[in-house]
XYZ file of C-alpha atoms in Angstrom:
337
model
C 40.165 -27.291 63.127
C 36.141 -27.127 63.634
C 36.063 -23.080 63.765
C 38.157 -23.457 60.509
C 36.365 -25.789 58.494
C 32.724 -23.564 59.332
C 34.926 -20.404 57.850
C 35.586 -22.472 54.690
C 31.820 -23.954 54.542
C 30.218 -20.411 54.923
C 33.087 -19.285 52.581
C 31.879 -21.568 49.461
C 28.400 -20.676 50.127
C 28.997 -16.803 49.745
C 31.161 -17.517 46.556
C 28.111 -19.944 45.316
C 25.664 -17.230 46.057
C 28.075 -14.205 44.808
C 28.144 -16.299 41.464
C 24.545 -16.838 41.395
C 23.915 -13.419 41.390
C 26.398 -12.737 39.189
C 24.933 -15.256 36.759
C 21.734 -13.920 36.806
C 22.855 -10.023 36.447
C 24.259 -11.246 32.900
C 20.828 -12.727 32.293
C 19.690 -12.962 28.584
C 17.686 -9.787 27.300
C 15.036 -10.071 24.728
C 13.305 -6.830 22.960
C 9.202 -6.797 23.442
C 7.652 -5.940 20.275
C 5.067 -3.363 20.844
C 1.997 -4.354 19.285
C 1.718 -3.490 15.377
C 5.163 -2.785 15.279
C 6.857 -4.605 12.474
C 9.392 -7.621 13.005
C 12.765 -5.698 13.873
C 15.318 -5.938 11.252
C 18.430 -6.043 13.658
C 17.303 -9.146 14.753
C 20.514 -9.703 17.181
C 21.622 -13.331 16.088
C 24.878 -13.029 16.761
C 24.422 -10.435 19.478
C 22.351 -11.435 21.842
C 21.456 -9.147 24.571
C 22.501 -9.828 28.034
C 22.363 -7.337 31.218
C 26.002 -6.917 31.168
C 26.393 -6.610 27.484
C 23.834 -3.925 28.097
C 25.635 -2.253 31.050
C 28.748 -2.304 28.824
C 27.126 -0.472 26.164
C 26.064 2.232 28.668
C 28.961 2.817 30.234
C 30.321 3.533 26.169
C 27.273 5.366 25.392
C 28.029 8.006 28.573
C 32.117 8.122 28.404
C 33.368 11.004 27.140
C 36.551 9.218 27.431
C 35.507 8.158 23.810
C 35.963 11.422 21.800
C 39.445 12.923 20.918
C 39.763 15.319 24.145
C 37.923 13.919 26.305
C 35.018 16.377 25.926
C 32.035 14.802 24.143
C 30.157 11.441 24.816
C 27.604 9.851 22.693
C 25.019 11.261 25.237
C 26.220 14.758 24.724
C 24.402 14.753 21.324
C 21.411 12.259 22.316
C 19.909 13.549 25.441
C 17.389 10.928 26.234
C 14.783 13.896 27.829
C 14.960 15.017 24.179
C 14.121 11.279 22.584
C 18.118 11.051 22.596
C 17.703 13.678 20.321
C 19.550 16.832 20.954
C 17.490 19.808 21.727
C 17.594 23.644 20.929
C 20.862 22.869 18.845
C 20.600 23.184 15.222
C 23.212 20.614 14.455
C 25.548 18.607 16.023
C 28.119 20.210 18.677
C 31.522 18.256 19.077
C 34.642 18.519 19.778
C 36.649 22.002 20.154
C 33.217 23.772 19.701
C 32.844 22.645 16.518
C 29.785 22.066 14.956
C 28.559 19.771 12.483
C 26.232 19.965 8.985
C 23.614 17.962 10.121
C 20.990 17.945 13.075
C 21.800 15.296 15.498
C 18.744 12.272 14.952
C 16.701 10.844 17.599
C 17.803 7.495 18.960
C 14.718 4.873 19.287
C 12.918 2.074 17.733
C 16.481 1.810 15.942
C 15.981 -2.190 15.640
C 13.178 -1.793 13.200
C 15.846 0.477 10.918
C 17.594 -0.784 7.516
C 19.491 1.721 7.500
C 20.905 5.097 9.776
C 21.576 8.735 9.472
C 19.868 11.576 7.533
C 21.419 9.750 4.260
C 21.291 6.291 5.149
C 24.700 5.881 4.644
C 24.995 2.956 7.191
C 23.234 -0.012 7.220
C 23.880 -2.090 10.331
C 23.034 -0.817 13.835
C 26.345 -2.096 15.108
C 28.528 0.198 12.687
C 26.286 3.587 13.288
C 28.196 5.066 16.229
C 31.341 4.577 14.388
C 30.878 7.916 12.242
C 30.021 9.760 15.522
C 33.510 8.362 17.029
C 35.549 9.758 13.994
C 33.643 12.646 12.501
C 36.018 15.660 12.813
C 33.165 17.588 14.226
C 31.956 15.369 16.339
C 34.003 12.945 18.740
C 37.088 12.951 16.562
C 39.018 10.173 17.550
C 40.110 6.791 15.811
C 39.833 3.665 16.946
C 43.180 2.482 18.049
C 42.906 5.629 20.080
C 39.711 4.188 21.518
C 40.780 0.937 22.205
C 43.883 1.949 23.562
C 41.788 3.849 25.941
C 39.399 1.025 27.073
C 42.506 -1.201 27.367
C 44.039 1.192 29.841
C 41.153 1.362 31.964
C 40.400 -1.350 34.636
C 36.277 -0.999 34.571
C 36.599 -1.695 31.283
C 38.690 -4.809 31.610
C 36.516 -5.871 33.735
C 33.306 -5.144 31.917
C 34.167 -6.286 28.668
C 35.396 -9.763 30.503
C 31.682 -9.874 32.230
C 29.759 -9.342 28.921
C 31.743 -11.388 26.732
C 33.287 -13.956 29.152
C 36.881 -12.743 27.354
C 39.671 -10.222 28.479
C 40.051 -9.156 24.899
C 38.909 -5.940 23.923
C 38.261 -5.113 20.450
C 36.245 -2.703 18.161
C 33.428 -5.050 17.434
C 32.682 -5.959 20.984
C 32.521 -2.448 21.923
C 29.963 -2.024 18.696
C 27.796 -4.853 20.195
C 28.088 -3.857 23.519
C 26.684 -0.347 21.950
C 23.611 -2.266 20.323
C 22.660 -4.365 22.836
C 22.055 -0.787 24.727
C 21.011 1.329 21.814
C 18.659 -1.613 20.227
C 16.770 -1.728 23.727
C 15.567 1.800 23.200
C 12.155 1.362 22.318
C 9.349 4.313 22.386
C 6.138 2.795 22.163
C 4.108 3.785 25.375
C 2.835 7.595 24.236
C -1.218 8.460 24.185
C -0.922 7.643 20.797
C -0.373 4.076 21.617
C -2.701 3.585 24.693
C -5.538 5.497 22.550
C -4.609 2.310 20.518
C -4.613 -0.285 23.109
C -7.864 1.106 23.922
C -6.300 2.368 27.470
C -7.312 6.145 26.843
C -9.324 8.137 24.064
C -7.965 11.188 21.980
C -9.685 14.684 23.514
C -12.206 15.957 20.083
C -9.198 18.260 18.864
C -6.410 15.526 19.158
C -8.970 13.132 17.409
C -9.424 15.779 14.316
C -5.614 16.470 14.084
C -5.564 12.581 13.832
C -7.975 12.528 11.115
C -6.124 15.402 9.446
C -2.559 13.742 10.057
C -3.933 10.587 8.228
C -5.326 12.501 5.250
C -2.216 15.124 5.011
C 0.735 13.766 6.680
C 0.621 9.714 6.813
C 1.741 9.019 3.315
C 5.410 9.739 4.452
C 5.165 9.267 8.155
C 3.322 6.122 8.342
C 2.099 4.307 11.696
C 3.203 2.556 13.749
C 7.022 3.887 13.731
C 5.598 7.535 11.677
C 8.025 7.033 9.435
C 8.117 4.875 5.827
C 12.501 4.962 6.024
C 12.287 6.407 2.531
C 14.483 9.495 1.211
C 12.543 12.231 0.234
C 13.071 16.173 -1.053
C 10.790 17.748 0.728
C 11.164 21.532 -1.036
C 13.626 23.244 1.249
C 16.477 25.511 -0.508
C 19.503 22.956 0.172
C 21.042 21.382 -2.959
C 23.610 23.191 -3.315
C 24.638 23.047 0.138
C 24.036 19.839 1.175
C 22.842 16.990 -1.550
C 21.582 14.661 1.280
C 21.223 10.673 0.147
C 23.400 11.623 -3.196
C 26.310 11.786 -0.645
C 26.159 7.884 -0.663
C 24.448 7.127 -3.849
C 26.174 9.977 -6.224
C 23.029 9.995 -8.185
C 21.537 13.093 -8.934
C 18.132 12.257 -8.707
C 18.789 11.597 -4.677
C 19.957 15.695 -4.184
C 18.308 16.681 -1.543
C 16.836 13.769 -0.071
C 16.624 12.966 3.210
C 15.431 10.501 5.314
C 11.944 10.805 6.493
C 12.088 11.028 10.288
C 9.991 9.605 12.599
C 7.375 11.663 14.311
C 7.261 10.112 17.598
C 8.669 12.237 20.428
C 8.452 15.224 17.954
C 7.556 17.402 20.354
C 10.443 17.482 22.573
C 13.510 16.640 19.649
C 13.623 20.535 18.460
C 14.311 22.038 16.146
C 13.673 20.366 13.283
C 14.733 19.387 9.338
C 18.158 17.525 8.699
C 19.725 21.507 9.345
C 17.492 22.280 12.522
C 16.229 25.682 10.636
C 13.078 25.504 12.285
C 12.455 25.889 16.032
C 8.831 25.209 16.481
C 6.416 22.364 14.694
C 3.924 25.455 13.560
C 6.808 26.814 11.494
C 7.724 23.240 9.915
C 3.902 23.194 8.964
C 4.001 26.369 7.493
C 6.842 25.309 5.446
C 4.576 22.486 3.815
C 1.746 24.894 3.776
C 3.537 28.049 2.293
C 7.318 27.692 1.215
C 8.242 24.705 -0.465
C 10.455 25.528 -3.307
C 9.935 23.708 -6.237
C 13.023 21.821 -7.998
C 13.588 18.696 -10.044
C 13.938 16.363 -7.192
C 10.774 17.741 -5.057
C 8.411 14.457 -3.907
C 5.685 14.325 -6.224
C 3.277 14.310 -2.663
C 4.214 18.147 -2.124
C 3.172 19.358 -5.369
C -0.071 19.873 -3.994
C -1.064 22.423 -1.570
C -1.747 20.931 1.464
C -4.335 23.278 1.954
C -4.336 23.573 5.879
C -6.227 25.780 7.889
C -4.476 27.984 10.509
C -6.958 25.706 12.884
C -5.827 22.506 10.940
C -2.298 23.279 12.351
C -3.162 23.724 15.513
C -5.214 20.603 15.141
C -2.381 18.323 14.071
C -0.152 19.480 16.113
C -2.004 18.609 19.428
C -2.083 14.902 17.804
C 1.399 15.342 17.451
C 1.642 15.597 20.953
C 0.138 12.266 21.586
C 3.039 10.822 20.205
C 5.507 11.988 23.109
C 6.100 8.909 25.212
C 7.088 10.140 28.906
C 7.428 6.818 29.914
C 10.234 6.442 27.403
C 11.683 9.557 28.134
C 12.225 9.308 31.926
C 13.007 5.742 31.985
C 15.743 5.367 34.436
C 17.632 2.263 32.833
C 18.513 4.791 29.752
C 19.417 7.094 31.695
C 23.408 8.267 32.983
C 24.062 7.405 36.498
């Protein structure tokens, strides 16, 4: 009897330790706002991140089973090493070898945005994945089939239970888990950030490029996010093929306007522009120097020549490379396991 009692005590102790560890694993997570950053727009008020919620979001992000034919995941078009963009793909590459109409945007510092996609068609972080999941040229699925898949998988039954203390699997919980994962994508440890924190110094060329950037580019690409989150027409010959922001507003004044992209991690997130037409940063600057196409909605800032010499462009690109956040790009907590 004493032996049985001892075994029961040991079993209880192991169980309590296991429960304590499990509780610790589901600890609350918090976003550390980098110095100089604005307050997040997405506050996680009704979606407090936890470790288990984050882990579930990560499972969903990298699961090709969420697509129609089980071949495409969120992570396939949003690659960590490319700032969660789609390196060397002009436009998104989905199921059935289908190519979409626009370049896949990078995913980081999302909590500081008030809208998403190049046309701003979504205004809540939790709803952003819906477009990719249902777009016929991306994951080409529907919510009912996705939920049926999740409910059929024991790993998801367990993961949702642990993340939300309920065995009910719903689309809201799925989107909230993805928001917990993607909302933690904070990129703020580039050389630029280290210089601002007085932990590093620019080279002379980087400093010169920074001064040129502030004079020529910063009106649209404002620090520290390196975007002002506005929609602008930057003189591409695109109005007839892609109306841009006008897709959402139906306003002729918005034709050819697209979201000003962040320039953080721009070195590793090529190609550039909404349709991925430019493969290099040199081509981007050449466009702004020599190839802006006049149109009725052209941004007023671009009606004057930028007056950049070849050495100016070289220096600006040298500065832009200081915005590469190698810590973020290689952070294992965001990587597919």
